[in-house]
């Protein structure tokens, strides 16, 4: 893997391909980049793409900061926090968005089958599992409760990895959980009940995650980054248009069971970051005290 | 020199011993941070300021205290378990042969993959976190106890046998005492591992705690805050190890005496 | 005098109780296998009896089947090799450094006194907290995994070495001094053999911790190896796969331990703990 | 008197580490209850091995040891052993008094009596002052005396002693010899006493068993027909004492030279060197 | 001949564990180069302590030890010590031959010569057969002989021995006594020899230092005016031998009873040793 050494090169059609490394998380949301790699969208632009998987922000942000990755995948909230803390992060393009279907989105709040909780408002006083605290999960779930007329301050959140959530819900270890695919399908099939589509409640076009790089990398090699952005956009468009292709590619880089792949709900993959939704998220984060102010959009988005 | 003067000098020497190297290292850190200007490596003064801001607050009660309580509970449980199991396994080669592969198996399982299983079995509350701590820090105690028990002097063992000292008395006066230097080595190891696992246990199914806070700082790119948390962990380790040293000194009184005596000190 | 029995010559010969209990090299393997089988049986039963939902803890047979399926793929062996490589390199570095520093510092009480506070401060720093720093320094390849592995394993071995160095029989030490053995010779011929039981325990502890850190680092950072496979399986909800990989990890641990035990029998054949158990 | 201790065809072979040593090569003897028998023999002949087999601490390769008719497979009750490696047989973490008291405690001797026994035993071996010290604060000879005190405080019925006076000075040794004889007479203990000091063997014992070099056999078995009341001055001046001593010495020398027990064990006594 | 070993005002007080023992209470003596001096004294009087101070292994509380004019602060070169705790002074992880060879290796003796020295030393103590064994496979007396073999193979200029023959039988003891005297005569070694056997002290030494009970002082300092050629039969039969022996015995007994040397520490010097 590595390194900054490729930073000075410019991709040329027909020339030596430029090695580029991307850091992603091996989940449903990153299907487009795998599709793009497979379809040759990167190779066409003289980019020899290597995809490395990690477990999220802990590796991807420092990976980009150190020049180890030329770009990486992370959720919007993390990037907003990072930018707020002064990290020179730059968003290249959208990564995954809510599909906007109330009750059919790829992430949802679920409760055990026999739970007295009927809707988001009932969550007041409950313990809700989210994968990371002070992140998109608790922010959006609070919004769901608020919109449902409940008291968003009365809910307690606890951190739990997505893979552990179906079991925790089924065994009643938590009152509710915000789960994403493929664990959402798993939970629903083992009897959990869906009570809210928290992404849709925030914004039905909510941009959840994006691909990003760092300002120094972008400044050093703008042509390469442009080429990457183009390839990403093409990949997104391809994925958005071909959900079957998405399901097919999932079988190659994840280990989700084939039957489950058939049934899971997919996010949408618009190429453009929905600026409005990000602003909404930033405002919610300001309201929750995660950040003081939304970052300057023009600096943040390339 | 007056007695008071002697004591003061001793205290001074001790302070020098404790502080000299850390002072040097902090200076090095300073130099490194100044030259690298890396976002992830803040200067020690920044960390010191942050430390005061972050930890001299109600956080020390809300986050650190419950963590430390869990840490001590886990450590105590691991100590009891490790010594009890270790004594049994160390005294019986058969039992050792029987259990060793399975124990070695568990020993090699990383906590991040063990935690989901523990969540399944023990839930997500304090019990699970204490179990995570136990699951990690029982090993050095267990292994050292096993080896210490195995190494009981055969002449002493024969002495006990010939006077028909068996059962609990034998355990207390022979086995545990003669293995105690090695058991202490294990406990000392376990203490710092317990701190590490306290952090790891709070990376799962948490909403508060020292480890949780540190991880949260890390995720939120609050790097000086994160370093201040690590410093706190180090200080905690230092404090616990000083306390442990006192216990060890009294438990191994005979051992150190014996060593010093032969050298005629 | 009343030293501990670790290095003193003693009459051997098995007492009746010891003889009855003696396993010997050949005797341990079958018993260990029985232990493993018993463990697998419990594992099989817990989900089958519904004590835990089988969806979340698949029975042993299912997991073993998943493991067998994986073992048929080359990717699995590549991942295994990557893990073993990171582990072995990291452990070797940690072991060498810990022994060097441990013996040097342990035999110089003054230096030991000056370093204690720093050591006690650094030991409880969790390797996981160092991940961002590691990635920043060494990127996402083996370098950062090594940093974490070495950091974690080092302390385990180092502390054992310190205790081991302190456990040298003073009469043996005085004998060496009276014959004016140089510092190096004393370490080589007296301190090292007497500390060996501690060192080997340290090696066993360090080996497991190194393995854990190698896996964890791969899991979090995503450098290639079993850890990354586990991460992928985990985020895909492929529970049987996760447990299959965990078995592979544990199996590595068992193998490593068997190796150290073999080493022990060779290196410590003179030691009372080995010879009383080996005596016929 | 019924034979209390019977050793029949006792053999012990050490194997391991690429070395095979037949230490004890077929021993037969019996010791009647209440006898004080001394064992002498060349260094490394197998005395310690024999004692350990008798104590039930070591399993013989073949042959058997019986005590009062029962086969000895583990240490029998009411037996005390003073090990050759006296230093290592003391508990470093216990004070001298606790070392002596421990077996009594285990035996269930009440506290007051225990204290009295410990006090007396320590006084007998001249260590009253050291009761509170740890073994490692004592000199070699003092450690050995602690081990002896522990054995006599125990008031055993069978007492096995492996060169128990090796590390004490001549004067103390004489006192301890008389102490053991006194104890033996007072309690009727059966004593097996290993020593290298031939004078000591003759002075102490009712009988001296001379062992051959390893693999050890009984080279000679002498009854010591000295009067039961013995004292350091008159007994050692006795002509019979000198004769017996010379005889034992000659036999040990023969054993040392590697002579095996002759078919006729009544060889003429050699001149006494000392 | 110049005084090689000077002990001046040597005191050693053990403190610690709530116990304070003045073991050595002001010793003054000198040992000329090449002398063989025996030390006797009651058990626990401080002989081992003295020897360790002389060896530079223990720092005295006050007073000094000088060897050839140099103060002894660490073990001087070309010195060998046979410890009272012989078992613990052997390295369990080395074979008998390697135990003997190790100090030679460190001294830089070439391989062939080393092998020869080891072979001869082991033969001298009667352990040729045990060269490949490990110390814990040997009997107590055999272990002690390994420690002796190690010391003599080293060919030291100063030899300190702490009850080196305590665990061997009478016959072997006599042989070892002659071995040490032979070595001493051959190499001109200065020997300090602690023993509890008064006969041995007189037979071996050119001089016997009798130490008082602890805190130990020099109770008596006797020159042994027996001819230099000694052998077990004639020397021990000598009238002068019996006289000296009786004298030493009386002094040790006095020491044991707690008699202190004359109140004036600058007592008239004892008869010249050589
Ligand atoms: N643990 C052992 N392993 C192998 N051989 C042994 C062991 N213990 C003793 N031997 C051998 O058995 C023989 C007899 O040993 P033992 O200790 O019984 O002799 P001993 O008569 O007590 O001698 P000593 O008077 O020197 O104490 C010796 O040759 C010794 O080398
Ligand atoms: N490490 C120690 N700590 C405290 N006291 C000690 C220590 N070593 C020896 N002593 C004390 O010092 C005195 C002299 O001990 P030392 O070992 O020198 O006697 P010794 O003459 O060699 O006796 P022995 O003939 O019994 O070996 C004893 O009273 C003993 O209790
Ligand atoms: Mg013996
Ligand atoms: Mg002594």
CSV table of C-alpha atoms in Angstrom, one decimal, chain A residues 77-200:
chain,number,residue,atom,x,y,z
A,77,UNK,CA,-20.9,13.4,10.9
A,78,UNK,CA,-17.3,12.2,11.5
A,79,UNK,CA,-16.1,14.4,8.8
A,80,UNK,CA,-18.0,17.4,10.1
A,81,UNK,CA,-16.5,16.8,13.5
A,82,UNK,CA,-13.0,16.4,12.0
A,83,UNK,CA,-13.3,19.6,10.0
A,84,UNK,CA,-14.6,21.3,13.1
A,85,UNK,CA,-11.5,20.2,15.0
A,86,UNK,CA,-9.3,21.7,12.3
A,87,UNK,CA,-8.5,18.7,10.2
A,88,UNK,CA,-8.0,19.7,6.5
A,89,UNK,CA,-10.6,17.3,5.2
A,90,UNK,CA,-12.2,17.7,1.8
A,91,UNK,CA,-15.3,15.9,0.6
A,92,UNK,CA,-15.0,14.6,-3.0
A,93,UNK,CA,-18.3,13.1,-3.7
A,94,UNK,CA,-21.3,11.4,-2.1
A,95,UNK,CA,-20.9,7.9,-0.8
A,96,UNK,CA,-24.4,6.7,0.2
A,97,UNK,CA,-27.8,8.3,0.8
A,98,UNK,CA,-31.0,7.4,2.4
A,99,UNK,CA,-33.4,5.9,-0.1
A,100,UNK,CA,-36.1,8.1,1.3
A,101,UNK,CA,-38.7,5.4,1.8
A,102,UNK,CA,-40.4,5.8,5.2
A,103,UNK,CA,-40.5,2.3,6.6
A,104,UNK,CA,-38.3,0.9,3.9
A,105,UNK,CA,-34.9,2.7,4.4
A,106,UNK,CA,-31.7,0.7,4.8
A,107,UNK,CA,-31.3,1.9,8.3
A,108,UNK,CA,-34.1,2.0,11.0
A,109,UNK,CA,-34.9,2.0,14.6
A,110,UNK,CA,-36.2,-1.4,15.7
A,111,UNK,CA,-37.6,-2.8,19.0
A,112,UNK,CA,-38.2,-6.3,20.2
A,113,UNK,CA,-41.4,-7.8,19.0
A,114,UNK,CA,-43.1,-7.6,22.4
A,115,UNK,CA,-42.0,-4.1,23.2
A,116,UNK,CA,-44.5,-1.6,24.3
A,117,UNK,CA,-42.8,1.0,22.1
A,118,UNK,CA,-45.0,1.7,19.1
A,119,UNK,CA,-43.4,4.8,17.7
A,120,UNK,CA,-40.4,7.0,18.1
A,121,UNK,CA,-42.1,9.2,20.7
A,122,UNK,CA,-42.4,6.2,23.0
A,123,UNK,CA,-38.6,5.9,23.1
A,124,UNK,CA,-38.4,8.6,25.8
A,125,UNK,CA,-36.8,6.9,28.8
A,126,UNK,CA,-35.7,3.9,26.8
A,127,UNK,CA,-32.2,2.7,26.1
A,128,UNK,CA,-31.3,2.8,22.5
A,129,UNK,CA,-28.3,1.2,20.9
A,130,UNK,CA,-26.3,3.1,18.3
A,131,UNK,CA,-23.0,2.1,16.8
A,132,UNK,CA,-21.2,5.3,17.8
A,133,UNK,CA,-22.3,7.9,20.3
A,134,UNK,CA,-22.3,11.5,19.3
A,135,UNK,CA,-22.6,10.6,15.7
A,136,UNK,CA,-25.2,10.3,13.0
A,137,UNK,CA,-27.1,7.6,14.9
A,138,UNK,CA,-28.1,9.4,18.0
A,139,UNK,CA,-28.4,12.7,16.2
A,140,UNK,CA,-30.9,11.3,13.7
A,141,UNK,CA,-32.8,9.2,16.3
A,142,UNK,CA,-33.3,12.3,18.4
A,143,UNK,CA,-34.7,14.0,15.4
A,144,UNK,CA,-37.1,11.2,14.8
A,145,UNK,CA,-38.4,11.4,18.4
A,146,UNK,CA,-38.7,15.2,18.1
A,147,UNK,CA,-40.7,14.9,14.9
A,148,UNK,CA,-42.9,12.2,16.5
A,149,UNK,CA,-43.7,14.6,19.4
A,150,UNK,CA,-41.5,12.9,22.0
A,151,UNK,CA,-38.9,14.2,24.3
A,152,UNK,CA,-35.5,13.7,22.6
A,153,UNK,CA,-33.6,14.5,25.8
A,154,UNK,CA,-35.2,11.6,27.7
A,155,UNK,CA,-33.7,8.9,25.6
A,156,UNK,CA,-30.5,7.1,26.7
A,157,UNK,CA,-28.0,5.9,24.1
A,158,UNK,CA,-25.6,3.1,24.4
A,159,UNK,CA,-22.8,2.1,22.1
A,160,UNK,CA,-23.0,-1.3,20.5
A,161,UNK,CA,-21.6,-2.6,17.2
A,162,UNK,CA,-24.1,-3.2,14.5
A,163,UNK,CA,-23.3,-6.9,14.3
A,164,UNK,CA,-24.2,-7.3,18.0
A,165,UNK,CA,-27.5,-5.5,17.7
A,166,UNK,CA,-29.9,-8.2,16.4
A,167,UNK,CA,-28.9,-10.4,19.3
A,168,UNK,CA,-29.2,-7.5,21.8
A,169,UNK,CA,-32.6,-6.6,20.6
A,170,UNK,CA,-33.9,-10.2,20.5
A,171,UNK,CA,-32.7,-11.0,23.9
A,172,UNK,CA,-34.0,-7.7,25.3
A,173,UNK,CA,-30.6,-6.4,26.4
A,174,UNK,CA,-31.5,-3.0,24.9
A,175,UNK,CA,-35.0,-1.4,24.5
A,176,UNK,CA,-34.3,-0.4,20.9
A,177,UNK,CA,-31.5,-0.2,18.4
A,178,UNK,CA,-30.7,1.8,15.3
A,179,UNK,CA,-29.6,-0.8,12.8
A,180,UNK,CA,-28.4,-0.7,9.3
A,181,UNK,CA,-28.2,-3.4,6.6
A,182,UNK,CA,-27.5,-6.3,6.5
A,183,UNK,CA,-28.3,-6.5,10.2
A,184,UNK,CA,-31.6,-4.7,9.8
A,185,UNK,CA,-32.9,-7.6,7.7
A,186,UNK,CA,-31.5,-10.1,10.1
A,187,UNK,CA,-33.2,-8.4,13.0
A,188,UNK,CA,-36.5,-8.0,11.3
A,189,UNK,CA,-36.5,-11.6,10.3
A,190,UNK,CA,-35.9,-12.7,13.8
A,191,UNK,CA,-39.0,-10.8,14.9
A,192,UNK,CA,-37.9,-7.2,15.6
A,193,UNK,CA,-40.3,-4.5,14.8
A,194,UNK,CA,-39.4,-1.4,12.9
A,195,UNK,CA,-40.7,1.8,14.5
A,196,UNK,CA,-38.9,4.7,12.7
A,197,UNK,CA,-36.8,5.5,9.7
A,198,UNK,CA,-34.5,8.0,11.3
A,199,UNK,CA,-32.6,9.0,8.2
A,200,UNK,CA,-35.8,9.8,6.3
